[in-house]
Amino acid sequence: MKSTAAPISILLVEDDPAHAEIVLRNLTKLRDRVKCIAHLSDGQQALDYLQREGQHSDPESSPRPDLVLLDLRLPRVDGFEVLRRMKATEAVSHIPVVVLSTSEAEDDIAAAYQTGACSYLVKPAEFEAYIELIRGFGHYWSDLNRFHGA
Amino acid sequence: MGDLANTVASGLPGAGEAGLRATLEYIKDGIFIDAKGVVVDANAAACSQLGRARTEVIGAGVATFSGRAGFQWSSVVSRLESEPHLSYQTTHVHKSGTRVDIDLTLTRMPTQGSYLYVGIARDVTERARVEEELRQSEQRFRTLTSNLPDLVVRLDREQRYTYVNPVFVAVSGIPLESALGKTNRELGLLGDQLELWSAAIQRVFDSKAPTRLEDDFKRSDGSTITWDAQIVPERAESGEVDSVLIISRDVTERRLREEELHHKNDELTRFTYTVSHDLKSPLVTIQSFLGFLVEDAQRGDAERVARDVSFIKTAADRMAALLTDLLQLSRVGRKQSAPERVPLSELLNEALSMVAGRIAQEKPSIVLTSEPVSLYGDRLRLVEVFQNLIDNAVKFASTVPAPRIEIIAERVEGEIVIRVRDNGIGIDPRHQHKLFGLFEKLQPEIEGTGIGLALVKRIIDVHDGRIWIDSAGPGQGTTVSFTLPATKREES
C-alpha cells in the first residue's frame, strides 16, 4: 500500500551515536511514512527543543514532532525526567512518547508507562529483529496518525 | 486406758465409749492425751506418726517425741492457762530418727481438779515436701532466668509484673522494686505500643496459647533495641492461665544484619542488571552494524563499510573496557596484601604520581590540609582510592579557569575523615545518589567507563568505612568524603 499522507515526524533522543545511527538508517527504509526531524543526544537538549528554549527558541527551526522516540539512560536529564516534564507541559503533553531502551528491567518498563510513555520498545541485539522492530513501529504510528488525521 | 473416751464421752450424751474410741481410731490426725507432760493415751494415727507401738507411746514423756530442742512442757501448760488453744508448726521424731512435720493443736480439758491436755497432730510432711520442692523449683527458675542473656518477666492476670530478671532491670533502667506490682502503663509504656503489648498478653491469657511479638524499644541512652518476645501461658493446677511469662531476645544485631543483607542483595541485583544492560548496549551496536556492513559491502559502498567497521570497533573496545573494569572490581573484595599503617602523605604521593599526566595537562593547584595521620588498610587499595578521587576531581575541575583541589584529613570521634574537594562542575543533588552505581556517568563528555566511584566505594566498604558526596549543585564544586576506622585499629 502506497502512502498518500505526509510522513509522521519524529524527534529522536539518543545519546549513543551508534544506536542513533542504527535507528536513523532503519528509518530511511520507511522514508515515505516516517521522517526524523531532529536527533538530540541528551535530555536537556530534548526539553529545550520541545519547550522552545535556549538554542531551540526559534519555532521555525524547532517544529513540534508528531512523536518522540526516547532513550532512557541519557546524560544531564534522564529519559524519565524528560517524560515527566513533557507530561507537565501543556504545549507538548499530548505528543506520544515511545521509549526505546536496552533495558528489559520490569521496574523501568513499569515506570515508563506510569510516567506517560505510549509504548516501550526493547532494542534487539539481532540486526534482522531491529529492522523488523523499526518497520513495525513506523507502520503502526503512521497508520494511526493517518487514521486520526482522516 | 479409757481416759480419752471417757472424758470426751462425758460431754456427748448417748455416745458410748466403744463407739467413740473406734471413731478416734479412724481419724487420720494423731491424737495424744497428756497429763503432766506424759502421754496417757494416743490413737493409731499418733502411734503411726511416731513409728512406735501404743505401749511405747503411752507413759512416755512428751519431750521424748518433740523434734524441738529445749522443749518445755511447763511453757505449754502456762500458755494454755491464758489461751483456749495453741496451734503451731513443729516436728515429731519418728522412731527411725527422721522428722515428721506436723501442725499441732493443743487444748486442755478440766478433769477431777486437774487438766488433761489434748494434742491433735496433723502430718504435713507431704505438704512441707511439696512446698520445699516448689521453693527449690522457684529458686532454679530464678537462677536460670537471672543468668539468661534474655529478658524474662512474669505478669499476672491484671498484667502486673510479678517477676523481672536482671536483664529487664539493666535494659529498662527500672529497679526491681519499682517494677514489681506495676503494669506496663504504670511503667510508662504509651499509645500504640501499650495497646500492642496489652492485646498480645491478653490474647495469651484468653487463648491459653503462646504468641510471638517483635518490637522496637528505646534504650535509656536513646538507641533502639529490637526484642523478639515469646509470650507463654503458665497454667495453674486448675488448668486456668494465671500468669504469663515473657521471654524476649535482643535481635537488634540480627535485624541489622538482615537489613544489611537485604541491602547487599539489592546492590547485587542492581549490579547484575547494570552489567547486563551495559554489556548489551555495545552488543546491539556490533550486531546491527555487522548487518549494515553486509548490506554496504554488497552495494560496494566502501565509505559506509569503513564507517560500519569503525562503529563495530568502538563498541568492541567499550565491551573490553567494561570487562576489564568488572574484573578489577571483583578483585577488590579479595584481600591482596596484609593491612598496614601507612602515612597519608605516602599514599597521596603515590596517587599523585599515578595521575601526574592529567595534572600536568590541567595544572590544578593541589592543597593538603591535614595533621599527620596514618591510615590502616591494604596499601595498594588505599592508593587506588586516592588515585580515583584525585583523577575525578581534576577532571571535574578542568572546566573552570583556576582549578583547585583540596585534600583535608581530620580525626573525628576515633575515625579519620578525608575529604577530596574540587571547585569544578558540581553535581545536581538529585543525581548524587546514583554516583556510586556501576558505570554511572553523569557527564558523558568526561572520559572513562564510570566505574571509578563504584570501585572507590567498594574499597571503602571492604575497609569498614563510609563514603558520601556533597555538592550544592551544578557549578558549585564537589566534595567526596570518606571515613576509615583508623584509631581503633591502630590501638588493637
XYZ file of C-alpha atoms in Angstrom:
642
model
C 0.000 0.000 0.000
C 1.498 3.262 -1.059
C 1.139 6.089 1.401
C -0.520 9.261 0.235
C -0.468 11.178 3.541
C 2.558 13.138 4.751
C 5.057 11.031 6.716
C 4.909 11.392 10.518
C 7.690 13.475 12.040
C 9.868 12.059 14.768
C 12.189 13.586 17.349
C 14.920 11.068 18.244
C 16.558 11.462 21.670
C 19.540 9.096 21.907
C 22.993 9.719 23.392
C 24.829 6.754 21.877
C 25.856 7.832 18.342
C 25.973 4.248 17.129
C 22.475 3.495 18.431
C 21.178 6.727 16.902
C 22.637 5.780 13.537
C 21.042 2.317 13.701
C 17.617 3.899 14.219
C 18.162 6.573 11.579
C 19.375 4.087 8.946
C 16.401 1.826 9.645
C 14.032 4.775 9.454
C 15.324 5.783 5.998
C 13.879 2.490 4.750
C 10.460 3.893 5.724
C 11.003 7.425 4.430
C 7.567 7.664 2.825
C 5.939 7.014 6.214
C 8.352 8.347 8.846
C 10.676 11.311 8.869
C 13.193 12.129 11.602
C 13.133 15.913 12.033
C 15.782 16.112 14.752
C 18.227 13.952 16.650
C 19.320 15.191 20.096
C 21.791 13.463 22.380
C 20.747 14.469 25.874
C 17.621 15.058 27.910
C 18.172 18.752 28.480
C 18.507 19.433 24.743
C 15.333 17.456 24.121
C 13.415 19.543 26.675
C 14.845 22.789 25.263
C 13.739 21.724 21.775
C 10.241 20.723 22.853
C 9.726 23.775 25.039
C 11.475 26.050 22.528
C 14.053 27.346 24.905
C 17.751 28.214 24.611
C 19.229 27.470 21.178
C 15.875 25.979 20.128
C 13.830 29.095 20.868
C 13.026 29.722 17.188
C 9.757 27.870 16.377
C 10.778 27.789 12.689
C 13.815 25.618 13.397
C 12.125 23.536 16.095
C 8.872 22.257 14.625
C 6.853 20.109 17.036
C 7.215 16.398 16.202
C 4.276 14.005 15.836
C 6.112 11.577 18.070
C 9.174 11.379 20.352
C 11.394 8.296 20.269
C 13.174 8.426 23.617
C 16.104 6.565 25.185
C 16.043 6.267 28.995
C 19.675 6.469 30.049
C 20.584 9.971 28.984
C 23.165 12.439 30.226
C 22.191 15.562 32.199
C 18.435 14.884 32.296
C 17.449 11.231 32.000
C 14.588 9.854 29.913
C 12.164 9.513 32.825
C 12.642 13.160 33.714
C 12.093 14.185 30.069
C 8.829 12.222 30.088
C 7.734 13.698 33.399
C 8.389 17.276 32.299
C 6.778 16.743 28.887
C 3.621 15.473 30.534
C 3.637 18.509 32.822
C 3.990 20.974 29.909
C 0.673 21.656 28.269
C 2.077 22.558 24.843
C 3.764 19.152 24.414
C 1.942 16.871 26.854
C -0.187 15.450 24.015
C 2.803 14.278 21.940
C 3.080 10.490 22.135
C 6.381 9.205 23.509
C 7.766 5.807 22.555
C 10.625 4.597 24.756
C 13.452 2.768 23.002
C 15.876 1.253 25.511
C 18.283 -1.642 26.017
C 16.756 -2.118 29.459
C 14.420 -5.049 29.931
C 14.053 -4.357 33.663
C 10.429 -4.597 34.771
C 10.908 -1.552 37.008
C 11.982 0.564 34.045
C 9.121 -0.637 31.867
C 6.522 -0.045 34.589
C 7.976 3.364 35.457
C 7.998 4.420 31.799
C 4.322 3.573 31.340
C 3.427 5.203 34.665
C 5.216 8.365 33.630
C 3.236 8.544 30.417
C 5.034 6.546 27.724
C 2.725 5.233 24.960
C 4.885 2.269 24.200
C 8.104 0.639 25.353
C 10.442 -0.962 22.824
C 13.487 -3.003 23.815
C 16.456 -2.617 21.453
C 17.056 -6.064 19.982
C 20.607 -7.403 19.790
C 19.884 -9.015 16.377
C 20.099 -6.980 13.169
C 17.017 -8.520 11.499
C 14.938 -8.114 14.623
C 15.934 -4.463 14.864
C 14.882 -3.818 11.247
C 11.585 -5.583 11.920
C 11.001 -3.608 15.128
C 11.524 -0.211 13.452
C 9.408 -1.258 10.469
C 6.555 -2.319 12.746
C 6.876 0.830 14.812
C 6.858 3.091 11.694
C 3.853 1.399 10.139
C 1.840 1.385 13.327
C 2.345 5.058 14.107
C 1.977 6.302 10.546
C -1.257 4.297 10.124
C -2.538 5.551 13.444
C -1.660 9.121 12.521
C -3.414 8.830 9.150
C -6.470 7.373 10.815
C -6.566 10.207 13.337
C -5.929 12.777 10.607
C -8.690 11.399 8.382
C -6.835 -46.556 129.144
C -10.259 -45.130 128.883
C -9.378 -41.550 129.764
C -9.738 -40.277 126.299
C -13.075 -41.901 125.513
C -14.413 -41.311 128.976
C -13.538 -37.686 129.047
C -14.912 -36.911 125.657
C -17.964 -39.136 126.122
C -18.916 -37.333 129.272
C -19.732 -34.275 127.130
C -21.515 -36.229 124.426
C -24.649 -37.741 125.848
C -25.617 -41.079 124.333
C -22.267 -41.830 122.723
C -20.768 -44.991 124.176
C -17.055 -45.195 124.903
C -16.516 -48.052 122.470
C -18.049 -46.163 119.547
C -16.105 -43.061 120.295
C -12.821 -44.952 120.594
C -13.451 -46.585 117.199
C -14.140 -43.189 115.701
C -10.984 -41.694 117.120
C -9.006 -44.631 115.800
C -10.142 -43.819 112.230
C -9.166 -40.190 112.435
C -6.081 -39.583 110.330
C -4.698 -36.955 112.691
C -2.687 -38.180 115.626
C -4.445 -37.586 118.965
C -2.453 -37.538 122.195
C -3.797 -37.146 125.707
C -1.190 -35.843 128.058
C -1.178 -35.235 131.750
C 1.742 -33.622 133.497
C 3.907 -33.956 130.433
C 3.330 -37.668 129.995
C 1.248 -39.330 127.300
C -1.688 -41.096 128.853
C -3.431 -42.124 125.650
C -2.868 -41.934 121.853
C -4.777 -43.111 118.795
C -3.478 -45.291 115.972
C -2.541 -42.325 113.767
C -0.466 -40.827 116.580
C 1.422 -44.108 117.014
C 1.947 -44.409 113.294
C 3.371 -40.865 113.089
C 5.908 -41.838 115.713
C 6.622 -45.308 114.328
C 6.024 -46.800 117.763
C 3.647 -49.301 119.339
C 0.934 -47.846 121.559
C 2.660 -49.417 124.544
C 5.804 -47.483 123.683
C 3.894 -44.232 123.379
C 1.724 -44.328 126.452
C 3.673 -43.462 129.533
C 6.463 -41.753 127.593
C 7.369 -38.117 128.291
C 6.026 -35.673 125.693
C 9.531 -34.233 125.247
C 10.703 -37.642 124.015
C 8.843 -37.157 120.731
C 9.407 -33.463 120.264
C 11.787 -32.580 117.489
C 12.373 -29.209 119.094
C 15.466 -28.712 121.174
C 14.708 -27.178 124.550
C 11.038 -28.150 124.528
C 9.446 -27.235 127.845
C 6.141 -28.842 128.856
C 5.742 -26.208 131.520
C 5.596 -23.421 128.941
C 2.753 -25.216 127.133
C 0.890 -25.529 130.405
C 1.354 -21.894 131.313
C 0.317 -20.636 127.852
C -2.867 -22.716 127.944
C -3.827 -21.016 131.168
C -4.416 -17.813 129.291
C -5.286 -19.098 125.790
C -8.078 -21.537 124.889
C -5.775 -23.404 122.433
C -2.364 -23.334 120.866
C -1.615 -24.005 117.196
C 1.792 -24.111 115.711
C 4.033 -25.981 113.297
C 6.598 -28.277 114.785
C 8.134 -31.670 114.280
C 7.838 -35.024 115.933
C 10.637 -37.532 115.823
C 9.877 -40.898 114.243
C 11.408 -43.963 115.850
C 13.787 -44.218 112.855
C 15.115 -40.758 113.684
C 13.504 -38.941 110.747
C 11.490 -35.857 111.486
C 7.785 -35.652 110.850
C 6.468 -32.162 110.112
C 3.213 -31.573 111.955
C 0.619 -28.914 112.540
C -0.065 -29.258 116.265
C -3.156 -28.008 118.060
C -3.224 -28.208 121.859
C -6.150 -27.662 124.200
C -6.768 -28.520 127.840
C -9.788 -30.039 129.476
C -10.523 -29.892 133.220
C -10.820 -33.274 134.855
C -11.144 -34.140 138.534
C -9.484 -30.999 139.813
C -6.695 -31.171 137.264
C -6.313 -30.859 133.493
C -5.883 -33.243 130.624
C -4.135 -31.896 127.552
C -5.289 -32.982 124.090
C -2.861 -32.658 121.239
C -4.018 -33.073 117.634
C -1.093 -33.605 115.326
C -1.609 -33.388 111.576
C 1.204 -34.866 109.485
C 2.160 -32.170 106.981
C 5.402 -33.791 105.796
C 3.963 -34.155 102.282
C 2.767 -30.576 102.199
C 6.152 -29.421 103.503
C 7.884 -31.521 100.844
C 5.723 -30.028 98.106
C 6.375 -26.562 99.478
C 10.100 -27.242 99.591
C 10.030 -28.566 96.051
C 8.152 -25.509 94.946
C 10.669 -23.296 96.706
C 13.543 -25.140 95.042
C 11.834 -25.027 91.666
C 11.260 -21.284 92.067
C 14.913 -20.969 93.088
C 16.008 -22.890 89.974
C 13.734 -20.724 87.834
C 15.312 -17.605 89.290
C 18.849 -18.943 88.947
C 18.097 -19.771 85.320
C 16.356 -16.532 84.419
C 18.881 -14.420 86.338
C 21.666 -15.834 84.229
C 19.940 -15.863 80.862
C 21.010 -13.250 78.328
C 17.297 -12.947 77.513
C 14.877 -10.611 79.197
C 12.387 -12.583 81.307
C 9.332 -11.221 83.101
C 6.159 -12.684 84.555
C 2.802 -10.956 84.638
C -0.378 -11.865 86.469
C -3.920 -11.717 85.103
C -4.074 -7.994 85.762
C -0.920 -7.668 83.689
C 1.120 -6.644 86.692
C 4.750 -7.655 86.946
C 5.306 -10.395 89.495
C 8.844 -11.116 88.393
C 11.514 -9.343 86.342
C 15.007 -10.677 85.759
C 18.230 -8.620 85.949
C 18.250 -8.087 82.148
C 14.933 -6.242 82.450
C 16.378 -4.029 85.181
C 19.568 -3.378 83.217
C 17.872 -2.565 79.915
C 14.875 -0.585 81.171
C 16.743 1.183 83.959
C 13.718 0.413 86.186
C 14.761 -1.061 89.566
C 13.238 -4.387 90.570
C 11.242 -2.955 93.470
C 9.747 -0.259 91.227
C 8.689 -2.782 88.584
C 7.012 -5.415 90.743
C 3.276 -4.974 91.078
C 3.176 -2.420 88.248
C 1.517 -2.617 84.848
C 3.158 -1.607 81.591
C 1.070 1.565 81.583
C 2.310 2.420 85.067
C 5.873 1.808 83.893
C 5.472 4.375 81.136
C 4.609 2.378 78.008
C 2.492 4.571 75.761
C -0.028 4.683 72.946
C 0.084 2.099 70.189
C 2.925 0.191 71.797
C 0.972 -0.194 75.051
C -2.055 -1.354 73.042
C 0.039 -3.840 71.081
C 1.523 -5.473 74.173
C -1.627 -5.424 76.297
C -3.577 -7.051 73.478
C -0.918 -9.710 72.846
C -0.679 -10.603 76.560
C -4.451 -10.705 76.921
C -4.629 -12.977 73.868
C -2.323 -15.460 75.609
C -4.467 -15.415 78.764
C -7.624 -15.956 76.692
C -6.379 -18.480 74.145
C -4.001 -20.273 76.530
C -1.608 -20.493 73.573
C 1.798 -18.842 73.297
C 2.346 -15.979 70.894
C 5.276 -14.100 69.459
C 5.915 -10.391 69.074
C 8.802 -8.428 67.567
C 9.020 -4.797 68.596
C 11.427 -1.886 68.910
C 12.091 -0.102 72.193
C 14.154 2.945 73.037
C 17.032 2.290 75.409
C 17.742 4.780 78.184
C 20.629 6.097 76.017
C 18.205 6.765 73.129
C 19.357 3.930 70.881
C 16.881 1.381 69.576
C 16.713 -2.214 70.713
C 14.636 -4.822 68.916
C 13.069 -7.568 71.022
C 11.788 -10.863 69.728
C 9.367 -11.801 72.509
C 7.750 -15.146 73.202
C 4.684 -14.799 75.454
C 3.982 -18.126 77.133
C 0.957 -19.058 79.270
C 1.609 -20.560 82.713
C -1.225 -22.819 83.827
C -2.293 -23.306 87.413
C -3.382 -26.776 88.608
C -6.950 -25.838 87.747
C -5.897 -25.546 84.091
C -6.519 -21.796 84.049
C -3.755 -19.470 82.948
C -2.929 -17.422 85.996
C 0.257 -15.814 84.701
C 2.278 -15.349 81.534
C 5.997 -15.481 81.069
C 7.560 -13.175 78.507
C 10.947 -14.260 77.245
C 12.483 -11.649 74.972
C 15.637 -11.949 72.947
C 17.634 -8.951 71.792
C 17.621 -9.314 67.987
C 18.890 -5.800 67.240
C 22.101 -7.123 65.764
C 20.323 -9.816 63.764
C 17.856 -7.271 62.409
C 20.731 -5.004 61.370
C 22.468 -7.909 59.659
C 19.251 -8.797 57.861
C 18.855 -5.251 56.649
C 22.469 -5.210 55.573
C 21.968 -8.469 53.710
C 18.843 -7.111 52.096
C 20.764 -4.036 51.059
C 23.590 -6.172 49.660
C 21.061 -8.228 47.762
C 19.555 -5.132 46.216
C 23.026 -3.954 45.359
C 23.780 -7.279 43.706
C 20.536 -7.132 41.735
C 21.356 -3.624 40.558
C 24.883 -4.714 39.762
C 23.752 -7.678 37.683
C 21.221 -5.522 35.909
C 23.759 -2.803 35.172
C 26.313 -5.266 33.900
C 23.839 -6.963 31.595
C 22.491 -3.623 30.414
C 25.872 -2.037 29.826
C 27.315 -5.051 28.068
C 24.216 -5.401 25.929
C 24.442 -1.871 24.614
C 27.720 -2.342 22.639
C 26.463 -5.763 21.572
C 23.409 -4.158 19.953
C 25.780 -1.823 18.091
C 28.042 -4.638 16.913
C 25.182 -6.830 15.713
C 23.407 -4.027 13.870
C 26.493 -2.674 12.153
C 27.520 -6.185 11.150
C 24.156 -6.277 9.375
C 24.713 -2.886 7.763
C 28.272 -3.961 6.872
C 26.962 -6.905 4.856
C 24.472 -4.658 3.032
C 27.050 -1.930 2.388
C 29.679 -4.441 1.207
C 27.158 -5.952 -1.251
C 26.494 -2.472 -2.616
C 30.244 -1.857 -2.777
C 29.925 1.329 -0.690
C 33.499 1.467 0.686
C 32.907 4.653 2.666
C 29.945 3.177 4.501
C 31.821 -0.071 5.088
C 34.626 1.866 6.780
C 32.072 3.706 8.936
C 30.359 0.418 9.903
C 33.688 -1.116 10.887
C 34.565 1.936 12.955
C 31.299 1.663 14.956
C 31.930 -2.050 15.485
C 35.476 -1.376 16.654
C 34.384 1.331 19.124
C 31.697 -0.920 20.574
C 34.074 -3.877 20.897
C 36.633 -1.654 22.643
C 33.937 -0.442 25.006
C 32.994 -4.022 25.873
C 36.629 -4.852 26.530
C 36.998 -1.821 28.812
C 33.839 -2.723 30.746
C 35.027 -6.286 31.229
C 38.432 -5.113 32.458
C 36.743 -2.815 34.958
C 34.429 -5.547 36.161
C 37.348 -7.846 36.805
C 39.100 -5.091 38.710
C 36.005 -4.529 40.817
C 35.621 -8.214 41.594
C 39.216 -8.364 42.808
C 38.721 -5.599 45.399
C 36.722 -7.882 47.679
C 39.640 -10.249 47.963
C 42.367 -9.235 50.391
C 45.533 -8.902 48.383
C 48.094 -7.859 50.931
C 48.135 -7.703 54.717
C 46.743 -4.445 56.132
C 49.309 -1.989 57.374
C 49.620 1.531 58.725
C 50.559 3.957 56.008
C 51.094 7.687 56.495
C 48.565 9.686 54.478
C 51.383 11.677 52.844
C 52.853 8.482 51.343
C 49.501 7.382 49.951
C 48.943 10.810 48.425
C 52.390 10.932 46.853
C 51.890 7.563 45.209
C 48.424 8.504 43.983
C 49.590 11.878 42.643
C 52.418 10.239 40.710
C 49.856 7.967 39.047
C 47.719 10.852 37.826
C 50.742 13.041 37.034
C 49.853 13.103 33.335
C 46.447 14.645 33.841
C 47.729 17.021 36.494
C 50.452 18.258 34.111
C 47.776 18.829 31.483
C 45.171 20.629 33.621
C 47.589 22.253 36.103
C 45.233 22.447 39.084
C 46.509 23.761 42.402
C 46.531 20.954 44.935
C 46.377 21.762 48.659
C 46.699 19.314 51.543
C 45.251 20.356 54.905
C 45.978 17.701 57.465
C 47.603 16.880 60.739
C 49.996 13.951 60.311
C 47.726 10.901 60.151
C 48.215 7.305 59.127
C 45.586 5.130 57.551
C 45.261 1.436 58.230
C 44.451 -0.900 55.391
C 45.525 -2.523 52.173
C 48.144 -0.113 50.878
C 47.557 -0.644 47.144
C 43.805 -0.319 47.537
C 44.092 2.890 49.509
C 46.346 4.338 46.816
C 43.659 3.381 44.284
C 41.071 5.303 46.308
C 43.126 8.499 46.216
C 44.120 7.961 42.596
C 40.473 7.716 41.535
C 39.244 10.585 43.682
C 42.045 12.940 42.615
C 41.647 11.910 38.988
C 37.900 12.646 39.189
C 38.488 15.953 40.950
C 40.975 17.062 38.259
C 38.513 16.047 35.527
C 35.603 17.839 37.217
C 37.676 20.972 37.830
C 39.108 21.076 34.311
C 36.160 23.184 33.151
C 36.925 26.173 35.413
C 39.682 28.788 34.830
C 41.547 28.202 38.130
C 41.077 24.529 39.022
C 41.767 23.835 42.671
C 41.801 20.555 44.553
C 41.861 20.395 48.320
C 42.522 17.289 50.389
C 41.518 17.578 54.037
C 42.119 14.944 56.716
C 40.934 15.176 60.303
C 40.207 12.954 63.257
C 36.565 12.904 64.266
C 35.473 10.684 67.156
C 38.020 7.948 66.629
C 37.642 7.956 62.879
C 39.705 9.604 60.231
C 37.613 11.664 57.839
C 39.139 12.503 54.498
C 37.648 14.937 52.019
C 38.675 15.492 48.424
C 37.179 18.775 47.275
C 37.207 20.425 43.852
C 35.834 23.732 42.560
C 34.571 22.188 39.324
C 31.288 21.408 37.604
C 29.457 20.108 40.691
C 26.589 17.627 40.745
C 22.853 18.157 40.843
C 21.749 16.895 44.304
C 19.072 14.809 42.583
C 21.734 12.710 40.896
C 24.125 12.349 43.838
C 22.686 9.012 44.988
C 23.497 7.488 41.602
C 27.179 8.321 41.658
C 28.417 5.172 43.356
C 26.483 2.982 40.952
C 28.348 0.909 38.443
C 29.118 2.624 35.116
C 27.169 5.729 36.148
C 28.348 8.659 34.111
C 26.549 11.876 34.705
C 28.915 13.753 32.444
C 29.219 11.872 29.168
C 31.826 14.317 27.892
C 34.176 13.231 30.679
C 36.146 10.153 29.713
C 36.078 6.767 31.454
C 33.588 3.927 31.830
C 32.115 5.335 35.021
C 33.496 2.631 37.266
C 35.806 4.832 39.369
C 33.462 5.754 42.224
C 31.921 2.290 42.340
C 35.438 0.934 42.799
C 36.280 3.502 45.484
C 33.075 2.734 47.371
C 33.809 -0.969 47.274
C 37.304 -0.445 48.680
C 35.963 1.786 51.475
C 33.242 -0.789 52.219
C 35.809 -3.555 52.489
C 37.743 -1.352 54.951
C 34.587 -0.821 57.078
C 34.428 2.861 56.218
C 31.677 5.119 54.881
C 31.679 7.328 51.816
C 29.420 10.155 50.664
C 29.258 13.059 48.253
C 28.396 16.696 48.830
C 27.739 19.228 46.131
C 25.469 22.220 46.290
C 24.652 21.670 42.628
C 25.930 22.344 39.124
C 28.888 24.729 39.109
C 29.283 24.545 42.883
C 32.167 22.066 43.100
C 32.096 18.577 44.556
C 33.388 17.078 47.807
C 33.840 13.344 48.181
C 34.291 12.361 51.840
C 35.122 9.013 53.386
C 35.965 7.607 56.787
C 38.256 4.847 57.892
C 38.096 3.495 61.457
C 41.805 4.168 61.870
C 42.338 4.872 65.568
C 40.527 1.807 66.801
C 42.539 -0.448 64.613
C 45.825 1.278 65.355
C 45.369 0.538 69.016
C 44.364 -3.079 68.621
